[in-house]
Backbone as a ProteinNet text record, in pm:
[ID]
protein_1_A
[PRIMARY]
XXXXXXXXXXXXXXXXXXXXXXXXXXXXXXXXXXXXXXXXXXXXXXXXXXXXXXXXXXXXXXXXXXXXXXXXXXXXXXXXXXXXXXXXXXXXXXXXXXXXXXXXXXXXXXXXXXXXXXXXXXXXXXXXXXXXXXXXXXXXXXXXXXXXXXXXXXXXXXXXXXXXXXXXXXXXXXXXXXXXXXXXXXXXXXXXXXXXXXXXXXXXXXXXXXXXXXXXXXXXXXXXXXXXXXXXXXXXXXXXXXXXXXXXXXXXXXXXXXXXXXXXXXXXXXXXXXXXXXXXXXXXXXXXXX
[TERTIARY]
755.3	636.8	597.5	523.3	468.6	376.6	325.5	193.7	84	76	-20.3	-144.3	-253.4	-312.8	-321.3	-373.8	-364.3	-439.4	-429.5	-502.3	-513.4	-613.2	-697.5	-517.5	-493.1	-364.8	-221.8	-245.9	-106.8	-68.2	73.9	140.6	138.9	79.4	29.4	189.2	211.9	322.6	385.6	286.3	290.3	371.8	279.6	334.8	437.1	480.9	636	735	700.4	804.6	838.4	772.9	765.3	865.6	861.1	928.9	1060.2	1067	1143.4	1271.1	1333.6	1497.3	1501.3	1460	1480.8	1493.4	1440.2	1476.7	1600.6	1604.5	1665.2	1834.4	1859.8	1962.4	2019.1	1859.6	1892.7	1946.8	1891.4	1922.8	2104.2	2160	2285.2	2362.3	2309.6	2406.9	2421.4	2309.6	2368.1	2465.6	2570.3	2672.1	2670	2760.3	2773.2	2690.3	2707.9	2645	2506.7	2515	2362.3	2281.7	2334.1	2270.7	2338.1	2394.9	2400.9	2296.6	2229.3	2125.4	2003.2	1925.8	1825.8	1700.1	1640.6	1551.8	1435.7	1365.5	1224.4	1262	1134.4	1101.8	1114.6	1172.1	1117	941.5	916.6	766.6	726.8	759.4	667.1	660.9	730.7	745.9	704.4	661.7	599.6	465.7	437.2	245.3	248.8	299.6	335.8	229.4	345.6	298.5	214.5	142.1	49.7	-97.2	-76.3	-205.2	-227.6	-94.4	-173.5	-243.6	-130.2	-201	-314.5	-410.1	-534.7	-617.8	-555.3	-657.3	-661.8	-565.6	-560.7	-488.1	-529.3	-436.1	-323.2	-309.1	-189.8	-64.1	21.3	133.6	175.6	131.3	145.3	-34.4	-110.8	-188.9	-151.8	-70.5	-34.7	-77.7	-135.3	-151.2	-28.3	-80.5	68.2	133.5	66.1	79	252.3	200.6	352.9	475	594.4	720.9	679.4	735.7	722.1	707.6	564.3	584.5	673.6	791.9	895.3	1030.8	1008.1	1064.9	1000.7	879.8	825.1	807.8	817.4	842	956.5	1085.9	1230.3	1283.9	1193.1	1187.3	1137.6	997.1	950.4	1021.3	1091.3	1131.9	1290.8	1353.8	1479.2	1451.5	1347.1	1307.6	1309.4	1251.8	1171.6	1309.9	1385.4	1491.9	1634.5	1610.5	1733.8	1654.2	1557.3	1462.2	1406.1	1441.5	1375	1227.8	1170.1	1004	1012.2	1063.3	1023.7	1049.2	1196.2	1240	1156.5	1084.6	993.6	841.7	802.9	724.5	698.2	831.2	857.6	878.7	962.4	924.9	805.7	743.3	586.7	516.4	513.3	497.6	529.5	634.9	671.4	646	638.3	554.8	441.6	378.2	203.5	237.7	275.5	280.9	286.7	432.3	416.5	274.1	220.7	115.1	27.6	23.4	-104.2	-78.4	58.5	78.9	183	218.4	288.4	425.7	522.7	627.9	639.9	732.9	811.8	791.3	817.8	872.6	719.7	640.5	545.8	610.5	493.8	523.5	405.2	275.4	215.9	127.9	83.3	142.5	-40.5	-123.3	-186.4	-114.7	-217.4	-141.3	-278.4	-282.7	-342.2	-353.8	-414.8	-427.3	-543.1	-513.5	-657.8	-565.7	-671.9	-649.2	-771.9	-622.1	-740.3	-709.7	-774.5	-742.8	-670.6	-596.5	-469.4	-550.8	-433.3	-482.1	-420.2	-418.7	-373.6	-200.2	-141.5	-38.9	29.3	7	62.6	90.6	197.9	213.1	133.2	113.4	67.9	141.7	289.9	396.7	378.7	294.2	318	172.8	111.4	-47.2	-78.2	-233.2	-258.1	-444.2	-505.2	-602.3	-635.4	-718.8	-784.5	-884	-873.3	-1016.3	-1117.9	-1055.7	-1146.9	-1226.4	-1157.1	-1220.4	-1268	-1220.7	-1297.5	-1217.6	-1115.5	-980.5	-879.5	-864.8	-737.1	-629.4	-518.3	-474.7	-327.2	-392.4	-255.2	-286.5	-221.7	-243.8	-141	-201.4	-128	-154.4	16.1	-1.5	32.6	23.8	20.2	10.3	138.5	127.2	137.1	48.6	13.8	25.1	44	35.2	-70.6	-106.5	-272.6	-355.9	-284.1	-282.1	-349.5	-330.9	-347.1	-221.9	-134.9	-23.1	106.6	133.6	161.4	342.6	326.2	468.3	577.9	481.2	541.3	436.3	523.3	425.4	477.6	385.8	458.6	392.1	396.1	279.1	352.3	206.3	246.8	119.9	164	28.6	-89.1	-170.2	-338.1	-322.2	-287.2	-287.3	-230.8	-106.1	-17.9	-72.6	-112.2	-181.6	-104.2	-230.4	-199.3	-81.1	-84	37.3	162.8	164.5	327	343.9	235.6	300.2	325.6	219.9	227.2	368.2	426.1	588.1	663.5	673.7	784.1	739.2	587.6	568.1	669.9	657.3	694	851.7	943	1048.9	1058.8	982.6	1022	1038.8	931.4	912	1043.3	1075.9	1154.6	1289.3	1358.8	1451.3	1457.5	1347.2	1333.9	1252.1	1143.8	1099.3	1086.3	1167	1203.6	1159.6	1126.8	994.8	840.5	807	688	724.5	625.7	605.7	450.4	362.1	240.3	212.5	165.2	57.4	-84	-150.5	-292.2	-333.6	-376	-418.9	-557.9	-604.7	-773.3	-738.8	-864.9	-844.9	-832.6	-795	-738.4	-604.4	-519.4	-349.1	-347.7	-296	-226.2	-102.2	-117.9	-31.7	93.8	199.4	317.6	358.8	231.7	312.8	330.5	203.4	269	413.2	440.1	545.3	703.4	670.8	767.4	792.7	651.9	623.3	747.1	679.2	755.6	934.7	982.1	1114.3	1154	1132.4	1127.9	1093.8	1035.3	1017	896.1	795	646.2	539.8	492.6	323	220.5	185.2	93.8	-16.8	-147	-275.8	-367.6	-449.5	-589.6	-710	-778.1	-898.9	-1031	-1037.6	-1195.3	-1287.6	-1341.3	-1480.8	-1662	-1684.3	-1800.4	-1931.6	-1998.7	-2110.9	-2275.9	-2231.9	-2349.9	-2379.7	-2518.9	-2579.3	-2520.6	-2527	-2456.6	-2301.9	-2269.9	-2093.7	-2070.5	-1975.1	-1919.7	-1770.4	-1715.9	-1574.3	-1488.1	-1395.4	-1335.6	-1226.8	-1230.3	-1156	-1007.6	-928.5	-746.4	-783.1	-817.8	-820.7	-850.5	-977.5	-1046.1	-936	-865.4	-750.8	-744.5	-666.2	-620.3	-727.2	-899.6	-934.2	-989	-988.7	-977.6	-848.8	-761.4	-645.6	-644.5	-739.1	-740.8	-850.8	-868.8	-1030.6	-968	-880.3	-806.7	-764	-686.9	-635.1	-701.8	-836.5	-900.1	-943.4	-946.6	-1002.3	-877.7	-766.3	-697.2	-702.6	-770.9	-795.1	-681	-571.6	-458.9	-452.2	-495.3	-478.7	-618.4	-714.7	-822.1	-858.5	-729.4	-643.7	-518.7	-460.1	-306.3	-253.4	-230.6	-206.3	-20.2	40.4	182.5	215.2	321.3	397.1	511.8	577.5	647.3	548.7	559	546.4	589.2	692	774.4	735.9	694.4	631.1	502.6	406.7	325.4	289	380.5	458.1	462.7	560	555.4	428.8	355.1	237.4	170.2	147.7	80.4	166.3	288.7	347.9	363.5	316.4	305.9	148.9	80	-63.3	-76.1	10.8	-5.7	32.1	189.8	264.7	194.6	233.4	184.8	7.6	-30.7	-168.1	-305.7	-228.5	-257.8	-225.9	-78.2	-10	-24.4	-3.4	-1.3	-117	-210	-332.1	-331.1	-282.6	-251.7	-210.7	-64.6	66.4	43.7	-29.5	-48.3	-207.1	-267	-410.9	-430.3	-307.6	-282.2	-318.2	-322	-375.8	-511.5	-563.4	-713.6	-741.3	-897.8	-984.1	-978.5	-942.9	-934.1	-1091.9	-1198.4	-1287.3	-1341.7	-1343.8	-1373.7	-1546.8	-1513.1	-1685.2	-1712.2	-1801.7	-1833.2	-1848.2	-1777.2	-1827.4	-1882.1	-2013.7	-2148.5	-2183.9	-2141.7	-2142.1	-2121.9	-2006.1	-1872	-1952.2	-2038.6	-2079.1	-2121.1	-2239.2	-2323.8	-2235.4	-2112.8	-2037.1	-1983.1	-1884.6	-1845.5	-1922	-2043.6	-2100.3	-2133.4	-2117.8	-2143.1	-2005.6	-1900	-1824.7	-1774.4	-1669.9	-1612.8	-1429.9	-1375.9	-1291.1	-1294.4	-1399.3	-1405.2	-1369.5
3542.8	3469.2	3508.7	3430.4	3460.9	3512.4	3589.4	3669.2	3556.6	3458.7	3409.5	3390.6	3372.6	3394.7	3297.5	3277	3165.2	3083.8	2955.5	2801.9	2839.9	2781.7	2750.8	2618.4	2518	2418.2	2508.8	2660.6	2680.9	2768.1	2711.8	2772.1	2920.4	2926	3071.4	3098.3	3275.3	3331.3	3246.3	3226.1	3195.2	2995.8	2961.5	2811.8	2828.7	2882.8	2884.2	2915.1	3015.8	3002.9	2918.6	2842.5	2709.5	2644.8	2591.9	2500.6	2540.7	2691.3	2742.7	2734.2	2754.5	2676	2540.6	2481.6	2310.5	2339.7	2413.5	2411	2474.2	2544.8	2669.8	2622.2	2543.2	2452.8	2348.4	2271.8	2211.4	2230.5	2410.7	2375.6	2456.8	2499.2	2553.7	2429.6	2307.7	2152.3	2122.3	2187.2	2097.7	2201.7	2078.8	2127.9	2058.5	2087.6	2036	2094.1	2060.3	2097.2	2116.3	2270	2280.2	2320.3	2355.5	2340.7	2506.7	2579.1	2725.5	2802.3	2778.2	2834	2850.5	2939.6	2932.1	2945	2848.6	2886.6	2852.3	2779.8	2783.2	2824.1	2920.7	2943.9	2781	2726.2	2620.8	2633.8	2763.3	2804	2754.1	2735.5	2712	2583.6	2514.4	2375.3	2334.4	2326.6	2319.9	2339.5	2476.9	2506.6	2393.6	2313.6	2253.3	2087.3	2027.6	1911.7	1945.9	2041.2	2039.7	2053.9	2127.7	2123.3	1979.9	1917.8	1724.2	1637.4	1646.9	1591.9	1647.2	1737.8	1794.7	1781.7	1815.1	1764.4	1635	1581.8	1427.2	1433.5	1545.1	1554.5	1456.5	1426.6	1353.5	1484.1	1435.4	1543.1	1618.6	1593.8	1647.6	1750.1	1733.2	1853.5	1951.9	1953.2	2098.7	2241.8	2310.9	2448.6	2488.3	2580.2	2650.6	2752.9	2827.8	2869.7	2847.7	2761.7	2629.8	2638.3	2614.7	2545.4	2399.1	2415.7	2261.7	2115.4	2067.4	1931.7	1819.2	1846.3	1723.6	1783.1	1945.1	2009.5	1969.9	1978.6	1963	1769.5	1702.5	1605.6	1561.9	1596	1564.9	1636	1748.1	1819.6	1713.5	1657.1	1558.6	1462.1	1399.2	1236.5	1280.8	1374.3	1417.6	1436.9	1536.9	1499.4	1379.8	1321.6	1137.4	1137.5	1080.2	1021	1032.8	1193.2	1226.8	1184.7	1248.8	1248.2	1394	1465.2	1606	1590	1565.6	1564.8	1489.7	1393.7	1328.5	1400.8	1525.4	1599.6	1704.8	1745.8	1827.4	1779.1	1662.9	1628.6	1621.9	1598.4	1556.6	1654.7	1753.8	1885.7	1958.7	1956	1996.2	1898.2	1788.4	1727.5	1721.6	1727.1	1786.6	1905.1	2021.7	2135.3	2145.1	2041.5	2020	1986.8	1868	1780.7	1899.9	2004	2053.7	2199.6	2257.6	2306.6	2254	2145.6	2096.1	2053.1	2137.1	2088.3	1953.8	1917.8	1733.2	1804.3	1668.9	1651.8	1635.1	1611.5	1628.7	1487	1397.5	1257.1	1201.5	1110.7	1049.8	911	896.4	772.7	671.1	684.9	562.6	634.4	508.9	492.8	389.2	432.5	359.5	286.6	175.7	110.4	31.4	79.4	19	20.5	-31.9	-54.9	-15.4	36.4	95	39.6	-51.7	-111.2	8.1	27.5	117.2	47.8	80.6	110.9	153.6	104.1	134	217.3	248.1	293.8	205	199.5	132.4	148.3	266.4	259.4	181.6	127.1	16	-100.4	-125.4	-284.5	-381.9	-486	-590	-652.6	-671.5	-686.4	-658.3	-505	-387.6	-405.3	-499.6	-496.1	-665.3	-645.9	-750.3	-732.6	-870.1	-852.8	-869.6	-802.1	-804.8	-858.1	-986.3	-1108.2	-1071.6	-971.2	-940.3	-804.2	-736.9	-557	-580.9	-743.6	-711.6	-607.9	-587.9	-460.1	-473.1	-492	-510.4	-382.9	-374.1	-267.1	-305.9	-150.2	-181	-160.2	-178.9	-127.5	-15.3	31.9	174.5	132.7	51.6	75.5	198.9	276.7	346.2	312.8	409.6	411.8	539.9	632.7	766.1	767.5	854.4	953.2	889.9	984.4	941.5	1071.2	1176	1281.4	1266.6	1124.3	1124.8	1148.1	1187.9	1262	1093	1110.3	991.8	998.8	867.8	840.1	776.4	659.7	610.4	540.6	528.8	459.4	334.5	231.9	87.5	107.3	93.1	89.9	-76.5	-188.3	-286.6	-329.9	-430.4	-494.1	-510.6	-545.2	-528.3	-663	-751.1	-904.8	-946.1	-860.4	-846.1	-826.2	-936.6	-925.9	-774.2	-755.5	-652.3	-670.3	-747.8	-784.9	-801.9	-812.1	-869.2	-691.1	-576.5	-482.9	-405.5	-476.3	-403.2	-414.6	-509	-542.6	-490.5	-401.7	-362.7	-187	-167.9	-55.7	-4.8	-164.3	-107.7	-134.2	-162.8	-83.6	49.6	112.3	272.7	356.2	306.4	392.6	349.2	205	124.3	228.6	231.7	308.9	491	516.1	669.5	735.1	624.3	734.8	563.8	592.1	503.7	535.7	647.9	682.1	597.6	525.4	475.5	320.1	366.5	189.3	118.8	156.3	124.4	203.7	83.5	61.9	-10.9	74	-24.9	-79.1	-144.9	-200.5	-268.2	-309.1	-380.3	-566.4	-580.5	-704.1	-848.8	-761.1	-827.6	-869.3	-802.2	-800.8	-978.8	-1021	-1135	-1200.8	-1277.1	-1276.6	-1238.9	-1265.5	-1280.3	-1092.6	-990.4	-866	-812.3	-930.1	-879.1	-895.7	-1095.7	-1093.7	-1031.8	-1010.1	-869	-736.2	-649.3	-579.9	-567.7	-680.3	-742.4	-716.4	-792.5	-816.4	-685.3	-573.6	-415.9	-324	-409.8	-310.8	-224.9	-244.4	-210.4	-308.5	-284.4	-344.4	-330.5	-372.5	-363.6	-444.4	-377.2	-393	-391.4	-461.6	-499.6	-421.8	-360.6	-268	-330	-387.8	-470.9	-409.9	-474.5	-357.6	-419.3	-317.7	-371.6	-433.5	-483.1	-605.4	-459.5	-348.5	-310.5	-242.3	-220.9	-179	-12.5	-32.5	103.4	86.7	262.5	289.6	346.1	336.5	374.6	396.1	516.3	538.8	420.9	350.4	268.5	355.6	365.4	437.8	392	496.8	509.1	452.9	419.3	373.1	512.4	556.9	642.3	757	793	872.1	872.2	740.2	679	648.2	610.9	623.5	787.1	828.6	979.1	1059.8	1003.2	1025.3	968.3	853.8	771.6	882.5	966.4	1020.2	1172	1224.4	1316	1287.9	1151.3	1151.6	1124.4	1072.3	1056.8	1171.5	1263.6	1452.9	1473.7	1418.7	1451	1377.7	1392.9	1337.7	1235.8	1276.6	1168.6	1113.9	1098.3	957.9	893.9	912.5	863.2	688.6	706.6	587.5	596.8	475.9	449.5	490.1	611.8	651.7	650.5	625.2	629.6	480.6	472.7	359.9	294.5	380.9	318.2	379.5	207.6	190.9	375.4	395.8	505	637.9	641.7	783.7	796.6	660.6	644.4	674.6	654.6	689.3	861.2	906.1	1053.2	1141.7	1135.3	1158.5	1177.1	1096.1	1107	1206	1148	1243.7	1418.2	1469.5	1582.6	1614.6	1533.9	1579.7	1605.8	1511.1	1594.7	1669.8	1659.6	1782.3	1911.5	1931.6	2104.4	2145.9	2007.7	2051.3	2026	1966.4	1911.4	2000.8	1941.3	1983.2	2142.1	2232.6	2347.9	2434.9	2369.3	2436.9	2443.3	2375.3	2437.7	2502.1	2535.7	2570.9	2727.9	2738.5	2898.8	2990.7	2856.1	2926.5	2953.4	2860.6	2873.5	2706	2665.4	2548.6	2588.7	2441.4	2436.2	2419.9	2466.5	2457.3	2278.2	2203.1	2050	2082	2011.9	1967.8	1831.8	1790.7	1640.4	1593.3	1521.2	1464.1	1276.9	1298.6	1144.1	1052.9	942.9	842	829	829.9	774.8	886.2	1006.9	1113.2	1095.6	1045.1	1033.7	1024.6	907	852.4	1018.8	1020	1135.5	1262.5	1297.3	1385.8	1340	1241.6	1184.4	1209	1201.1	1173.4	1297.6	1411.8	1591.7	1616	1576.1	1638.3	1566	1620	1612.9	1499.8	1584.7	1559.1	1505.8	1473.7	1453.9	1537.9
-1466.3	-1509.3	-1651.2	-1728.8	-1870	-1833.2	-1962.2	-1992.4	-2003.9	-1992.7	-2038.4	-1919.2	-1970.4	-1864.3	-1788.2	-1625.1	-1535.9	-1521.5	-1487.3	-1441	-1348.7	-1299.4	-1156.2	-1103.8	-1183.2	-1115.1	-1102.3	-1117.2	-1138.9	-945.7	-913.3	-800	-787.3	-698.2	-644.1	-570.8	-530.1	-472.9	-378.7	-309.1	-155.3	-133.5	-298	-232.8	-305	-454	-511.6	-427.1	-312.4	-204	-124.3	-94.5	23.6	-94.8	-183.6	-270.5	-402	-400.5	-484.9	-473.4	-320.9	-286.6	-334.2	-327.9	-368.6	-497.1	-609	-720.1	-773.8	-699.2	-722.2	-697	-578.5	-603	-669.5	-714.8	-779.5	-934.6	-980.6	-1094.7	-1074.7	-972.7	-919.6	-950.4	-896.6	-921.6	-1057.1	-1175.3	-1284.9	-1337.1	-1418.7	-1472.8	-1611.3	-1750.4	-1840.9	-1946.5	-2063.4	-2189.5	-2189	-2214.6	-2250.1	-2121.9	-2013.8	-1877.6	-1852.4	-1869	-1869.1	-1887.4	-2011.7	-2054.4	-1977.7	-1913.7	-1870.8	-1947.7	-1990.3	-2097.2	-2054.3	-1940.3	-1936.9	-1766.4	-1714.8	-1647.9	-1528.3	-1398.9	-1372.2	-1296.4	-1274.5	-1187.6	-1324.5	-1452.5	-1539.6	-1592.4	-1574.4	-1584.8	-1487.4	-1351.3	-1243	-1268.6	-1316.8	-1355.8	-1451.4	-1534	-1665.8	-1583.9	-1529.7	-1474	-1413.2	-1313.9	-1240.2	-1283.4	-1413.4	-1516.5	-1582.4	-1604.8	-1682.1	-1511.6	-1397.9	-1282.9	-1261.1	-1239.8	-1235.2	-1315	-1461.6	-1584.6	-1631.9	-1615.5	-1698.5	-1821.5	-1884.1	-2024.8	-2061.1	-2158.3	-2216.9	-2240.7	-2191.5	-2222.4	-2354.6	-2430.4	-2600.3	-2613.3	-2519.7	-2504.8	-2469.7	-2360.5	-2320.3	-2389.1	-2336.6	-2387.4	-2458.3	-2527	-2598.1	-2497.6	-2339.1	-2307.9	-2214.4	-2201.6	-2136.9	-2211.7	-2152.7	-2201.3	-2308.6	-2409.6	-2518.8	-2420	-2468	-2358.7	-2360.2	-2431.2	-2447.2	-2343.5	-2302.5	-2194.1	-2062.6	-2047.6	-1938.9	-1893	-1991.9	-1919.6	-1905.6	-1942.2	-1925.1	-1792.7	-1762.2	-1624.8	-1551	-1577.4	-1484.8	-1425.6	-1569.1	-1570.1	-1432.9	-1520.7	-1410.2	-1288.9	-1238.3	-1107.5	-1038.3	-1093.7	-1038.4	-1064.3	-1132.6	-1119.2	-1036.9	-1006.4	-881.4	-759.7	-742.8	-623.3	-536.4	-673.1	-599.1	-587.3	-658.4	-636.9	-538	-451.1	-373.8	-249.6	-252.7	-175.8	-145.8	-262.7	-257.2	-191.3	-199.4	-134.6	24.6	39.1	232.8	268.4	184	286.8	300.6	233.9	235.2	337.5	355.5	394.3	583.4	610.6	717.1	771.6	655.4	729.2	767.4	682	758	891.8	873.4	1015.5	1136.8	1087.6	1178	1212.3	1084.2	1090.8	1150.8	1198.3	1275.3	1451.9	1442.7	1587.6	1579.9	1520.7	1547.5	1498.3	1544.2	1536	1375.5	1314.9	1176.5	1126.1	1256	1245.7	1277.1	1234.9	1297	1379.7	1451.2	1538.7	1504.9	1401.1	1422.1	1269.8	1176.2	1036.5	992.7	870.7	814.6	707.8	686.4	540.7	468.3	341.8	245.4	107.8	40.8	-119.9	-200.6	-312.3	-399.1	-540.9	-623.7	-725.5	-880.7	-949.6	-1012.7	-1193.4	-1266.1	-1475	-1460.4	-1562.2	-1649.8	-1798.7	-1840.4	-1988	-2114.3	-2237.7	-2339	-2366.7	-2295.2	-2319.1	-2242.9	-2127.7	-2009.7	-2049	-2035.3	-2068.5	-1980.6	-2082.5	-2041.4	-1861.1	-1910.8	-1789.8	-1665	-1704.2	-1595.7	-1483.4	-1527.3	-1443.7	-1441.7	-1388.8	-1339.3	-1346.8	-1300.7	-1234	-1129.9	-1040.3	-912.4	-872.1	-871	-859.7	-813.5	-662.8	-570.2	-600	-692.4	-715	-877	-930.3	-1056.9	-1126.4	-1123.1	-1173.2	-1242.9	-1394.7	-1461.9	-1474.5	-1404.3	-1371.8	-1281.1	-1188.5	-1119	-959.4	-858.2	-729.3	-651.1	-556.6	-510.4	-403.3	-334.4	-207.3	-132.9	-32.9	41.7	199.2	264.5	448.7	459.3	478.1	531.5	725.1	725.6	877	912.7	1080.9	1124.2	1054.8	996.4	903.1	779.3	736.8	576.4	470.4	568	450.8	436.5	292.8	257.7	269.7	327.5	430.5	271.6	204	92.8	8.8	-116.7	-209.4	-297.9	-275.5	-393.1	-461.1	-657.1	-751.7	-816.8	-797	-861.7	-957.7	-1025.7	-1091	-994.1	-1046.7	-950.6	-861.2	-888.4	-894	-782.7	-729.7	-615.1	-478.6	-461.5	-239.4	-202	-110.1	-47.6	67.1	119.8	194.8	149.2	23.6	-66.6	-47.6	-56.2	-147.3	19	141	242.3	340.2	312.3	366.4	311	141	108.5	128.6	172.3	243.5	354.1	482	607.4	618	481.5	536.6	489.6	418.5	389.2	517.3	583.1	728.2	847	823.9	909	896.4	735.2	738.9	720	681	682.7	789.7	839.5	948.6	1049.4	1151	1254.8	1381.5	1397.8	1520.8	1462.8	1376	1328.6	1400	1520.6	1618.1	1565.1	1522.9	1518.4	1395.7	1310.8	1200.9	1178	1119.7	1159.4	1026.1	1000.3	860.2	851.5	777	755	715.2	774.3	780.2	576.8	526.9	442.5	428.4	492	530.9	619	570.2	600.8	725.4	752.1	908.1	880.5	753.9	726.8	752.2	714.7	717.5	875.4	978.8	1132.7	1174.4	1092.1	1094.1	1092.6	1004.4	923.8	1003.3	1047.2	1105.9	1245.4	1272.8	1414.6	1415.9	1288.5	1269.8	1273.8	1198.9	1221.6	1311.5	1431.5	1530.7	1494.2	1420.7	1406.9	1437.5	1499	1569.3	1463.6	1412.9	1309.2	1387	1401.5	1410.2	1322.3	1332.9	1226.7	1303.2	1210.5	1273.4	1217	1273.7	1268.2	1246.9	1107.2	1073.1	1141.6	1179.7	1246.6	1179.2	1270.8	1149.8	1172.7	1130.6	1087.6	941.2	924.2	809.5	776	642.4	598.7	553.6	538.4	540.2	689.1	720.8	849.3	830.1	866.8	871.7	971.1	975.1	1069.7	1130.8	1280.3	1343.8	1289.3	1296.5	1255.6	1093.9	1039.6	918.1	827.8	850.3	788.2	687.4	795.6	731.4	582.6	563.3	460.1	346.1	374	269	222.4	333.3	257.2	167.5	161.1	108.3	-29.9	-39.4	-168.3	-226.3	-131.2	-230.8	-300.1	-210.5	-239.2	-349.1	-367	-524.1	-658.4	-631.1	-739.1	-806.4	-698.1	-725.9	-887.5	-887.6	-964.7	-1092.9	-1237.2	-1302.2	-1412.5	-1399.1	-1401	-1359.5	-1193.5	-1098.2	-1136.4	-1217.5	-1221.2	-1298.3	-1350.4	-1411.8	-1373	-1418	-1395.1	-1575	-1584.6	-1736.7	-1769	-1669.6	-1674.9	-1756.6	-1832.8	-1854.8	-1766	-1666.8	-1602.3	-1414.6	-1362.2	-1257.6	-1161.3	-1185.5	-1086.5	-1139.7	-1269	-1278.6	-1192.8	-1184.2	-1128.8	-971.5	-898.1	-810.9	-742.6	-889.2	-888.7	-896.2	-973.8	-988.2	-852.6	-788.3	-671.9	-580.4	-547.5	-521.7	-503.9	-667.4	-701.1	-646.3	-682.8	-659.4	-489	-364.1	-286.3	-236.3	-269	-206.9	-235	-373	-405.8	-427.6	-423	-434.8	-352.3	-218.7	-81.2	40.1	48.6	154	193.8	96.7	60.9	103.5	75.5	121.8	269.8	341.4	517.7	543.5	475.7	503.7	422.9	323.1	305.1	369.2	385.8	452	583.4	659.6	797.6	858.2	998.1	1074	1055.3	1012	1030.3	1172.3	1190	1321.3	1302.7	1436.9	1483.2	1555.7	1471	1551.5	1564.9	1686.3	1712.4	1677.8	1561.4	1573.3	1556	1691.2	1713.6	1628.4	1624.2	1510.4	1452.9	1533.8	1453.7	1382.2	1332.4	1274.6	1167.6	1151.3	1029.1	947.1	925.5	770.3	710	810.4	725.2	708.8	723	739.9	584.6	639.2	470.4	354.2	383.6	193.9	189.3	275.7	274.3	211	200.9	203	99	21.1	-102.9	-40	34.2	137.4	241.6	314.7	428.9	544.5
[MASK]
++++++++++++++++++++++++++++++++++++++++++++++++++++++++++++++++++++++++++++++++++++++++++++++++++++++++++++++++++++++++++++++++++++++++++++++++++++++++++++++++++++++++++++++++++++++++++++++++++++++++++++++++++++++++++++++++++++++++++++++++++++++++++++++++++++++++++++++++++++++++++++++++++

């Protein structure tokens, strides 16, 4: 490790171990010019990205404390592009599952959309508007666990029905996690994704929101918008600041594996306590997380 002193975003002992084989092979696989050399720490290119996802920073801020940020994002971009961050995600990901008691594999799956800003560097191409949220931008679909923990992710223009983005959701699960019989979704989803659903061997249900006054958590749903809240905590996701769709992607990615998931898996299983519905709201707006 460097001398320099520590971030509150940087990987503590405990989680660099959970995730340090995955790197550690990976950097065993590269071969060719220039790849002998060990010259940045990867725990430090890791603290690297995890300080712009938390802060927001533009990558040419970076502290001086860091590896050069034209290192740390060619670390990034290579990740995303083999698919270790994504490798790195699911296994974290799976160890919750199993920290909480569950199987590895889920069997029943949320799905929805949060349309957020873009920034000036986004192409025009790359977004849309959202008639309904009033949102020039982009959308983040998402199908999380009954967990919260995120199964997969589409990032499209804002403009894109939630249903166009919620069918190319449910084959991620169709071909990677095939124990997923039941998905529940909100009643903006459209008949064509039961359809679909169907053709794949998923049941997709609509969770009817009830006609009273106030906020109210919607049972099996709730999950998932707490998961959207989790990511806003991260001030990079606070906009869509990426230029390509798939970094966009990654990003989230990173924000929950190592800076989510982790917090179970080194603090131990949380206490499961059951509280009644009609609770939730006032619970929700106490809590940061839910």
């Amino acid at each position: 490790m460097s001398a320099r002193r520590p971030y509150r975003s940087d990987v503590s002992d405990a989680r660099w171990a959970l995730i340090e084989p995955v790197f550690a092979v990976w950097r065993a696989r590269r071969t060719g010019p220039g790849t002998a050399a060990r010259v940045h720490e990867l725990r430090e290119i890791v603290n690297a990205i995890l300080y712009v996802n938390r802060t927001g920073i533009p990558w040419e801020y970076l502290p001086h404390g860091f590896p050069p940020y034209k290192a740390v994002y060619d670390y990034y971009a290579k990740w995303e592009a083999d698919g270790t961050t994504r490798q790195v995600h699911d296994l974290l990901r799976d160890k919750t599952r199993r920290a909480h008691g569950r199987n590895a594999e889920p069997t029943a799956a949320v799905v929805d959309a949060q349309s957020v800003k873009t920034s000036a560097n986004v192409a025009e191409t790359s977004q849309g508007i959202d008639a309904g949220k009033k949102i020039k931008g982009r959308k983040r679909h998402l199908i999380t666990d009954t967990l919260g923990l995120v199964l997969a992710v589409v990032i499209t223009a804002a403009n894109v029905h939630d249903t166009t983005g919620g069918k190319l959701l449910l084959d991620d699960p169709a071909a990677a996690h095939p124990g997923v019989s039941k998905v529940w979704a909100d009643g903006g989803y459209q008949s064509s994704i039961f359809n679909h659903g169907a053709r794949l061997g998923i049941n997709v249900e609509v969770v009817q929101r009830r006609r009273t006054k106030g906020f109210e958590p919607l049972p099996k749903r709730w999950v998932i918008e707490r998961t959207f809240g989790w990511l806003m905590q991260h001030r990079r996701l606070a906009r869509d600041y990426e230029v390509l769709p798939q970094r966009s992607r990654t990003m989230i990615h990173w924000a929950m594996a190592v800076l989510r998931y982790v917090l179970v898996l080194v603090r131990g299983r949380p206490q499961v306590v059951q509280v009644p519905l009609q609770q939730r709201s006032r619970s929700c707006r106490a809590s940061r997380t839910w």
